[in-house]
Amino acid sequence: MQIQDLPYPDPGVPDARSGPRFLWWLFRNQLGGQLKSLAWGLLHFASVAALPFCVGVAVQAVVDRSGTGLALAGGLLALACVGNAVGDTFLHRTAITNWITAAARVQQLLARKAAHLGSALTRRVAAGEVVAVSTGDVEKIGWFVEALSRFTAALVTIVLVCAGLLVYQPALGVVVAVGLPALALAVLPLLPRATRRADAQREKAGRATELASDTVAGLRVLRGIGGEELFLDRYRSASQEVRHAAVRSARMWSLISAIQVLLPGLLLIAVVWYGVRLAHEGRITVGELVTVYSSVMVLTYPLRHFEEIAMAYSFSRPSAKRAAGVLSLQRPTDTAGSRAADVPSGDLYDPETGLLAPAGRLTAVVCGDPDTAGLLAERLGGHPSQEGASVLLGGVPLDELPLESARTAVLVQDKDPVLLSGTLRDLLDVPASGAVRPDQALAAAQCDDVLAALVQGSLDATDPMDARITERGRSLSGGQRQRLALARSLITDPETLVLDEPTSAVDSHTEARIAQGVRELREGRTTVVFTSSPLLLDRADRVVFLHDGEAVAVGAHRELVRTEPRYRAVVTRETDDETAPNGSVALNDVLHELEEIEEKA
């Protein structure tokens, strides 16, 4: 796989049972790239390791006054330099390719998992954790996968050189063969402590990222209540904790690096001291001494890869564990699409609550608990957060449909929809039936003032469709964001549309016009609206009242207000003391308010 071939047509099914298993799965899935990197790494390190031999031959040729030997040494040296340059160039190229392709594969897997789980993902994993995994953790995982082949090439080179030195000069070769493994293993006792400090730094960084994300998302509210400085102080404190943890981690790794410099120096001293004694005794030549000394000095370069692989694994292991934790998440009910990829139509029915939304009609659902309403809305769309009976669409269980078919059949807009940055044209460019034009959807959602505000806030856009929307639509008010999100859902024009509190942030007059616009535009389509607004309830074909997780009353809004005290208490926000004695007063107030708004709208 080459970088230009990304993204992968299919990133595969990862082994997410543990972090090490996930790393091994990544390595196996780009084995070709790893073998290329290993081959170029062997050429590079072998060429580097051959330089001392060339120097030794040259020194001995000078001592022996041999022109032929000197010429041979020069030719070997030139060949080693060419091999070094070519090997290093292509090693770097293949290593970076392995890094990028591994990181890209992990990002594709995470994106696929996020799309598969939908909003259930952030209920099971903090949003800041997901961001940290898909950014910093992906980089660390790619680093280890890339470094593994270079480490293998360095290891093979060291073994071969040690074996060669044992044959070339056994007396000094034994010293080198014993000393180099000792150097490589000397830092192992320090790695667990370094890993723990790196993990602590990563956890603190994840908490700081999550705190920053929450603070930015709620900055407007924080300013309104005067809590901006409080949360900024909390982030400063969290940021300082990250800094202290990073310093403690860096100290440990600097100690490991210092040991990797000190011990090879001591080995060089031992080799020189012992080699001088052997040369003085006439047991080795000057050229052999220079060769062994230079070999030990040069081997400190591949030896550094032992430190790098230790660092890469120490940082990537917890990152891989977190990535595997996200990738191992499954939908509570998922039959992997046991039915054909058809898009059913018909009545929408939830066996657990008894909620029935007839096909082609506007059904309003009243639920006293907003959280329960949100969970039910997700279940109606085939995205249950816990195991239970499947919702039926036209008698077909949504859980048995392929995920794409289920999402095509039922579209759910939650109470806090997300607007991505870009132009309004990009925002409304969504998969759609083509039956609803953007201008129709914007008009039904009462977005005239939103379009005017977008043009006014744009420097070079005269067409509202070309006006840019900032990240998550933060430059817009809550009501404006809600209406744009509603327009986007209306353009999609699904067979079944589920809306969770779509007008909670707009004024009553706008809400009345939106209710009428949605009713007219969705004529003949199945629409379910979770709301407690009398204006929306009064426009619905039927209203279903849920109490304690069950549908206990069905009828028209005005009929339920008269006949169902519990329903009236939810819709009119009556307290327990007000419900019994003042029920008729509240009823008259509600009906009178509805009549006034209808006249003005």
XYZ file of C-alpha atoms in Angstrom:
601
model
C 0.000 0.000 0.000
C 1.317 3.411 -1.002
C 0.372 6.743 0.539
C -1.332 7.869 -2.659
C -3.672 4.861 -2.383
C -5.144 6.044 0.907
C -7.793 5.792 2.212
C -8.050 2.027 2.293
C -11.036 0.550 0.432
C -11.563 -1.558 3.551
C -9.397 -0.996 6.660
C -10.283 -4.490 7.878
C -11.653 -5.910 11.118
C -9.208 -5.106 13.932
C -8.187 -7.416 16.745
C -9.315 -5.157 19.586
C -9.003 -7.667 22.437
C -6.003 -5.801 23.859
C -3.466 -3.126 22.986
C -0.599 -5.512 22.069
C -2.927 -7.647 19.933
C -4.079 -4.523 18.114
C -0.475 -3.480 17.445
C 0.343 -6.956 16.155
C -2.743 -6.859 13.887
C -1.576 -3.539 12.438
C 1.898 -4.976 11.823
C 0.515 -8.045 10.041
C -1.767 -5.970 7.839
C 1.132 -4.035 6.326
C 3.663 -6.843 6.263
C 4.798 -5.940 2.752
C 5.766 -2.429 3.805
C 7.518 -3.779 6.897
C 9.610 -6.205 4.815
C 10.614 -3.387 2.459
C 11.656 -1.247 5.412
C 13.563 -4.193 6.903
C 15.437 -4.814 3.642
C 16.469 -1.176 3.218
C 17.326 -1.003 6.918
C 19.645 -4.004 6.603
C 21.396 -2.374 3.639
C 21.773 0.888 5.556
C 23.025 -0.611 8.834
C 25.239 -3.162 7.092
C 26.861 -0.367 5.091
C 27.425 1.639 8.272
C 28.838 -1.416 10.034
C 31.177 -2.080 7.070
C 32.869 1.304 7.407
C 35.102 0.263 10.342
C 36.298 -2.768 8.375
C 37.193 -0.511 5.443
C 39.075 1.835 7.769
C 40.908 -1.099 9.356
C 41.980 -2.408 5.949
C 43.202 1.071 4.996
C 45.215 1.482 8.225
C 46.774 -1.931 7.855
C 47.606 -1.164 4.200
C 49.439 1.984 5.286
C 51.320 0.076 7.959
C 52.263 -2.608 5.416
C 52.959 0.027 2.728
C 50.617 -1.854 0.370
C 49.199 0.216 -2.485
C 46.921 -2.626 -3.538
C 45.461 -2.922 -0.062
C 44.898 0.825 0.106
C 43.121 0.797 -3.258
C 40.964 -2.100 -2.098
C 40.110 -0.211 1.082
C 39.153 2.857 -0.952
C 36.889 0.842 -3.228
C 35.197 -0.889 -0.304
C 34.754 2.440 1.441
C 33.112 3.990 -1.628
C 30.797 0.987 -1.971
C 29.830 1.200 1.718
C 29.111 4.926 1.385
C 26.846 4.348 -1.628
C 25.020 1.550 0.201
C 24.664 3.786 3.242
C 23.187 6.660 1.230
C 20.790 4.495 -0.809
C 19.732 2.406 2.181
C 19.177 5.425 4.429
C 17.123 7.239 1.770
C 14.774 4.376 1.041
C 14.638 3.297 4.693
C 13.341 6.740 5.585
C 10.858 6.639 2.706
C 9.446 3.209 3.563
C 9.444 3.920 7.316
C 7.437 7.121 6.907
C 5.071 5.284 4.557
C 4.536 2.629 7.222
C 3.913 5.318 9.831
C 1.366 7.226 7.758
C -0.467 4.154 6.477
C -0.738 2.675 9.977
C -2.051 5.964 11.370
C -4.478 6.319 8.456
C -5.780 2.793 9.008
C -6.431 3.502 12.697
C -8.176 6.783 11.881
C -10.384 5.026 9.324
C -11.278 2.383 11.886
C -12.136 5.022 14.487
C -14.223 7.015 12.004
C -16.077 3.855 10.964
C -16.737 2.951 14.584
C -17.997 6.480 15.346
C -20.366 6.318 12.373
C -21.499 2.852 13.439
C -22.241 3.768 17.055
C -23.585 7.267 16.421
C -24.464 9.286 19.487
C -24.084 6.186 21.688
C -20.299 6.575 21.385
C -20.046 9.704 23.540
C -22.331 8.121 26.146
C -19.817 5.331 26.648
C -16.565 7.215 26.041
C -15.891 10.869 26.908
C -15.728 13.169 23.889
C -12.287 14.418 24.936
C -11.043 10.839 25.086
C -12.265 10.161 21.543
C -10.492 13.295 20.297
C -7.270 12.317 22.076
C -7.370 8.778 20.638
C -7.968 9.988 17.076
C -5.126 12.545 17.221
C -2.213 11.995 19.618
C -2.743 8.267 20.180
C -2.902 7.565 16.456
C 0.487 9.236 16.011
C 2.087 7.137 18.772
C 0.653 3.907 17.370
C 2.039 4.748 13.925
C 5.409 5.509 15.498
C 5.733 2.041 17.022
C 4.580 0.251 13.866
C 7.122 2.241 11.846
C 9.985 1.785 14.342
C 9.559 -1.976 14.608
C 11.119 -2.780 11.224
C 14.037 -0.380 11.806
C 14.667 -1.948 15.201
C 14.640 -5.417 13.642
C 17.193 -4.312 11.035
C 19.400 -2.810 13.768
C 19.116 -5.979 15.879
C 20.072 -8.246 12.968
C 23.013 -5.963 12.142
C 24.327 -6.017 15.716
C 24.073 -9.814 15.877
C 25.896 -10.208 12.565
C 28.641 -7.752 13.527
C 29.179 -9.427 16.883
C 29.395 -12.807 15.144
C 31.807 -11.342 12.603
C 34.017 -9.850 15.307
C 34.150 -13.192 17.098
C 35.493 -14.746 13.905
C 37.705 -11.786 12.919
C 39.305 -11.201 16.321
C 38.035 -13.625 18.991
C 39.767 -11.984 21.951
C 38.149 -8.558 21.474
C 35.057 -10.072 19.871
C 34.120 -11.754 23.128
C 34.256 -8.413 24.957
C 32.016 -6.795 22.352
C 29.607 -9.756 22.135
C 29.116 -9.678 25.913
C 29.094 -5.901 26.310
C 26.582 -4.935 23.634
C 23.668 -7.093 24.937
C 24.413 -5.763 28.410
C 24.107 -2.219 27.067
C 20.847 -3.025 25.291
C 19.299 -4.581 28.413
C 20.640 -2.055 30.929
C 17.650 0.276 30.618
C 14.972 -2.423 31.015
C 14.565 -1.880 34.804
C 13.780 1.785 34.154
C 11.127 1.190 31.486
C 8.183 0.318 33.814
C 8.627 3.551 35.757
C 9.004 5.540 32.526
C 5.859 3.911 31.164
C 3.853 4.747 34.283
C 4.932 8.372 34.098
C 4.021 8.514 30.397
C 0.591 7.010 31.194
C 0.012 9.571 33.931
C 0.914 12.377 31.537
C -1.482 10.982 28.913
C -4.375 10.704 31.387
C -3.895 14.265 32.627
C -3.650 15.519 29.045
C -6.912 13.733 28.193
C -8.700 15.346 31.137
C -7.332 18.764 30.182
C -8.484 18.282 26.589
C -11.962 17.293 27.720
C -12.144 20.269 30.101
C -11.030 22.645 27.332
C -13.596 21.199 24.921
C -16.421 21.573 27.441
C -15.322 25.116 28.318
C -15.209 26.265 24.702
C -18.553 24.616 23.929
C -20.227 26.399 26.852
C -18.305 29.667 26.662
C -21.356 31.755 25.806
C -23.298 30.367 28.763
C -20.303 30.745 31.078
C -19.962 34.403 30.148
C -23.647 34.914 30.781
C -23.447 33.584 34.344
C -20.016 35.030 35.085
C -18.321 31.662 35.321
C -15.745 32.187 32.581
C -12.825 32.921 34.905
C -13.726 29.993 37.170
C -13.499 27.491 34.341
C -10.395 29.155 32.901
C -8.729 28.773 36.310
C -9.684 25.102 36.295
C -8.127 24.678 32.867
C -4.969 26.515 33.976
C -4.701 24.141 36.915
C -5.231 21.100 34.679
C -2.697 22.458 32.188
C -0.096 22.874 34.918
C -0.688 19.292 36.039
C -0.016 18.160 32.480
C 3.188 20.222 32.415
C 4.439 18.756 35.689
C 3.625 15.227 34.500
C 5.438 15.877 31.207
C 8.520 17.136 33.051
C 8.568 14.028 35.292
C 8.230 11.798 32.245
C 10.964 13.694 30.377
C 13.335 13.333 33.321
C 13.021 9.562 33.237
C 13.566 9.381 29.485
C 16.541 11.734 29.746
C 18.032 9.371 32.340
C 17.547 6.460 29.952
C 19.200 8.476 27.164
C 22.111 9.364 29.449
C 22.652 5.697 30.286
C 22.618 4.888 26.582
C 25.453 7.396 26.118
C 27.455 6.515 29.229
C 27.575 2.727 28.913
C 28.756 2.607 25.264
C 31.507 5.035 26.266
C 32.590 2.702 29.042
C 32.543 -0.212 26.581
C 34.766 1.752 24.198
C 37.232 2.438 27.008
C 37.291 -1.259 27.917
C 37.848 -2.291 24.279
C 40.680 0.235 23.790
C 42.393 -0.708 27.065
C 42.205 -4.428 26.366
C 43.059 -3.989 22.681
C 46.185 -1.949 23.448
C 47.380 -4.707 25.763
C 46.780 -7.316 23.060
C 48.555 -5.183 20.435
C 51.470 -4.598 22.807
C 51.724 -8.359 23.257
C 51.625 -8.832 19.478
C 48.412 -10.884 19.542
C 46.566 -8.434 17.206
C 47.634 -5.980 14.550
C 47.046 -2.244 14.584
C 44.506 -2.596 11.760
C 42.525 -5.178 13.703
C 42.482 -2.943 16.766
C 41.224 0.014 14.710
C 38.598 -2.204 13.088
C 37.222 -3.499 16.402
C 37.319 -0.048 18.002
C 35.556 1.546 15.029
C 32.970 -1.256 14.965
C 32.049 -0.669 18.599
C 31.865 3.073 18.014
C 29.675 2.675 14.933
C 27.416 0.104 16.629
C 26.310 2.730 19.101
C 24.173 4.099 16.222
C 21.996 0.982 15.688
C 22.094 0.490 19.437
C 20.133 3.730 19.825
C 17.207 1.971 18.158
C 16.844 -0.203 21.263
C 16.066 2.953 23.220
C 13.719 4.192 20.504
C 11.726 0.948 20.309
C 11.429 0.939 24.099
C 10.101 4.507 24.046
C 7.810 3.806 21.093
C 6.302 0.745 22.765
C 5.973 2.465 26.128
C 4.034 5.329 24.542
C 2.083 3.272 22.010
C 0.956 0.459 24.324
C -1.466 2.609 26.365
C -2.478 4.428 23.184
C -3.227 1.110 21.480
C -5.138 -0.026 24.560
C -7.342 3.073 24.421
C -7.861 2.729 20.662
C -8.736 -0.945 21.093
C -11.175 0.020 23.852
C -13.040 2.321 21.471
C -12.887 -0.124 18.562
C -14.212 -2.968 20.711
C -17.447 -1.101 21.509
C -20.528 -2.640 19.954
C -24.125 -1.573 19.523
C -26.319 -3.107 22.247
C -28.445 -4.821 19.587
C -26.713 -5.613 16.325
C -27.487 -8.604 14.119
C -25.041 -7.389 11.447
C -27.865 -6.906 8.961
C -29.498 -10.338 8.938
C -32.192 -9.026 6.574
C -31.848 -7.796 3.013
C -30.741 -4.207 2.479
C -34.265 -2.932 1.812
C -35.821 0.253 3.166
C -39.168 -0.661 4.751
C -42.105 1.684 5.218
C -45.238 1.639 7.307
C -46.217 2.228 10.912
C -43.459 2.836 13.449
C -44.037 0.833 16.629
C -42.032 0.486 19.846
C -42.980 -2.715 21.736
C -41.388 -1.573 24.997
C -43.486 1.573 25.416
C -46.437 0.747 23.181
C -45.801 3.891 21.131
C -47.392 3.713 17.663
C -46.751 6.316 14.958
C -49.079 5.625 11.993
C -47.579 5.916 8.526
C -48.057 9.251 6.779
C -49.169 11.134 9.893
C -47.656 13.640 12.327
C -47.428 12.091 15.781
C -46.406 14.115 18.824
C -44.992 12.367 21.889
C -45.142 13.890 25.356
C -42.767 12.512 27.969
C -42.168 14.142 31.325
C -38.490 13.128 31.448
C -36.333 14.761 28.707
C -33.587 12.134 29.082
C -36.083 9.317 28.636
C -37.449 11.078 25.577
C -33.966 11.342 24.077
C -33.266 7.628 24.626
C -36.621 6.700 23.087
C -35.950 8.920 20.073
C -32.666 7.109 19.473
C -34.348 3.727 19.827
C -36.965 4.710 17.252
C -34.110 5.364 14.848
C -32.532 1.968 15.451
C -29.805 3.309 17.761
C -30.671 1.805 21.167
C -28.281 2.561 24.028
C -29.151 -0.681 25.812
C -30.514 -4.100 24.960
C -34.241 -4.516 24.491
C -36.998 -5.284 22.017
C -36.395 -3.861 18.557
C -38.524 -1.074 17.143
C -40.663 -2.207 14.195
C -41.099 -0.262 10.967
C -43.836 -1.752 8.845
C -43.481 -4.913 10.944
C -39.734 -5.181 10.192
C -37.344 -5.023 13.205
C -34.893 -2.179 12.631
C -32.140 -4.071 14.451
C -32.208 -6.771 11.770
C -31.649 -4.323 8.933
C -28.187 -3.285 7.725
C -27.254 -0.104 9.549
C -27.289 1.974 6.362
C -30.822 0.804 5.503
C -32.080 1.521 9.021
C -30.646 5.031 8.940
C -32.115 5.649 5.498
C -35.541 4.527 6.685
C -35.608 6.557 9.913
C -33.776 9.838 10.464
C -33.397 11.073 14.048
C -32.557 14.690 14.885
C -31.594 14.966 18.542
C -32.120 17.963 20.778
C -28.564 19.226 20.320
C -27.777 18.860 16.599
C -24.280 19.656 15.344
C -23.602 22.124 12.532
C -20.277 21.530 10.811
C -18.198 24.480 9.675
C -18.432 25.512 6.016
C -20.896 27.292 3.789
C -24.636 26.964 4.142
C -24.633 25.211 0.772
C -22.253 22.589 2.187
C -24.397 22.210 5.299
C -27.510 21.478 3.253
C -25.688 19.163 0.824
C -26.956 15.938 2.380
C -28.302 12.654 0.969
C -31.889 13.425 0.001
C -34.816 12.159 -2.036
C -34.819 15.313 -4.167
C -38.496 15.981 -3.449
C -37.743 18.881 -1.074
C -35.756 21.871 -2.312
C -33.484 23.826 0.047
C -35.620 26.953 -0.223
C -38.716 24.968 0.764
C -37.006 23.463 3.785
C -35.569 26.819 4.896
C -38.974 28.433 4.558
C -40.699 25.678 6.525
C -38.094 26.025 9.286
C -38.586 29.829 9.330
C -34.934 30.614 8.509
C -35.431 34.021 6.823
C -33.776 35.944 9.655
C -30.999 33.335 9.863
C -30.169 33.846 6.172
C -30.108 37.612 6.638
C -27.797 37.272 9.641
C -25.421 35.016 7.711
C -25.161 37.493 4.831
C -24.691 40.402 7.203
C -21.910 38.586 9.049
C -20.102 37.581 5.850
C -17.611 39.909 4.147
C -17.832 38.655 0.570
C -21.026 36.591 0.299
C -24.151 38.119 -1.202
C -25.897 34.774 -1.594
C -26.869 33.286 1.800
C -25.954 29.843 0.484
C -22.328 30.975 0.147
C -22.160 32.436 3.661
C -19.882 30.554 6.027
C -20.965 28.927 9.260
C -18.402 28.757 12.047
C -17.551 25.572 13.925
C -20.691 24.049 15.480
C -22.518 27.229 14.458
C -21.268 29.070 17.530
C -21.751 32.457 15.854
C -25.509 31.747 15.719
C -28.016 31.733 18.532
C -29.487 28.500 19.842
C -32.754 29.077 18.003
C -30.973 29.812 14.730
C -28.925 26.618 15.009
C -32.064 24.626 15.721
C -33.836 25.982 12.653
C -30.899 25.327 10.308
C -30.627 21.777 11.640
C -34.370 21.314 11.124
C -34.072 22.560 7.541
C -31.248 20.078 6.928
C -33.441 17.231 8.211
C -36.387 18.339 6.094
C -34.232 18.375 2.933
C -33.274 14.758 3.559
C -36.979 13.896 3.328
C -36.853 10.419 4.907
C -39.867 8.141 5.037
C -39.834 8.537 8.814
C -38.474 11.616 10.590
C -38.005 11.744 14.378
C -37.466 15.179 15.923
C -36.478 15.614 19.579
C -37.493 19.071 20.873
C -36.851 20.817 17.523
C -38.172 24.224 18.680
C -37.146 24.463 22.329
C -34.996 27.573 21.689
C -37.390 29.658 19.541
C -40.143 32.073 20.510
C -43.794 31.031 20.501
C -44.805 32.901 17.333
C -41.946 31.425 15.311
C -42.720 28.049 16.837
C -46.312 28.225 15.618
C -45.194 29.006 12.051
C -42.614 26.188 12.167
C -45.275 23.745 13.329
C -47.477 24.676 10.383
C -44.571 24.599 7.921
C -43.381 21.171 9.035
C -46.936 19.795 8.870
C -47.414 21.030 5.320
C -43.980 19.977 4.039
C -44.189 16.523 5.620
C -47.691 15.818 4.330
C -47.978 12.105 3.581
C -44.742 11.286 5.421
C -44.353 9.779 8.899
C -43.175 12.356 11.415
C -42.642 11.878 15.157
C -41.998 14.934 17.320
C -40.957 14.711 20.972
C -42.170 17.909 22.565
C -44.218 19.413 25.367
C -45.014 22.608 23.470
C -48.783 23.175 23.131
C -48.183 24.850 19.761
C -46.620 21.748 18.217
C -48.994 19.406 20.014
C -52.010 21.254 18.674
C -50.800 20.756 15.061
C -50.231 16.997 15.453
C -52.633 14.426 14.003
C -52.365 12.449 17.208
C -50.606 12.850 20.550
C -49.171 9.984 22.593
C -48.578 10.566 26.300
C -45.884 8.450 27.973
C -45.857 7.951 31.733
C -43.330 5.737 33.523
C -42.103 4.432 30.183
C -45.524 3.394 28.835
C -48.024 4.957 26.453
C -50.984 5.650 28.755
C -53.060 8.022 26.642
C -53.587 8.717 22.927
C -55.706 11.404 21.339
C -55.839 15.009 20.197
C -54.015 17.634 22.236
C -57.086 19.560 23.379
C -58.894 16.360 24.252
C -55.993 15.122 26.397
C -55.704 18.473 28.154
C -59.344 18.120 29.207
C -59.365 14.438 30.130
C -55.859 13.504 31.333
C -54.608 15.392 34.445
C -51.078 13.950 34.211
C -50.795 15.082 30.608
C -52.085 18.534 31.503
C -49.547 18.791 34.326
C -46.650 18.130 31.922
C -47.872 20.435 29.164
C -48.912 23.353 31.389
C -46.032 22.894 33.905
C -48.463 22.655 36.792
C -47.196 21.694 40.232
C -48.864 18.953 42.265
C -50.664 21.550 44.368
C -51.992 23.335 41.312
C -53.158 20.287 39.381
C -56.383 19.441 41.183
C -57.945 22.772 42.196
C -56.744 24.909 39.317
C -56.993 22.401 36.464
C -59.862 24.177 34.753
C -58.124 27.553 35.076
C -54.924 26.199 33.528
C -56.903 24.558 30.738
C -58.637 27.815 29.853
C -55.295 29.654 29.918
C -53.729 27.128 27.532
C -56.621 27.219 25.092
C -56.739 31.020 25.186
C -52.979 31.234 24.529
C -53.296 28.875 21.573
C -56.047 30.937 20.028
C -54.042 34.177 20.391
C -50.927 32.728 18.780
C -52.925 31.192 15.935
C -54.447 34.583 15.143
C -51.043 36.348 15.108
C -49.295 33.558 13.151
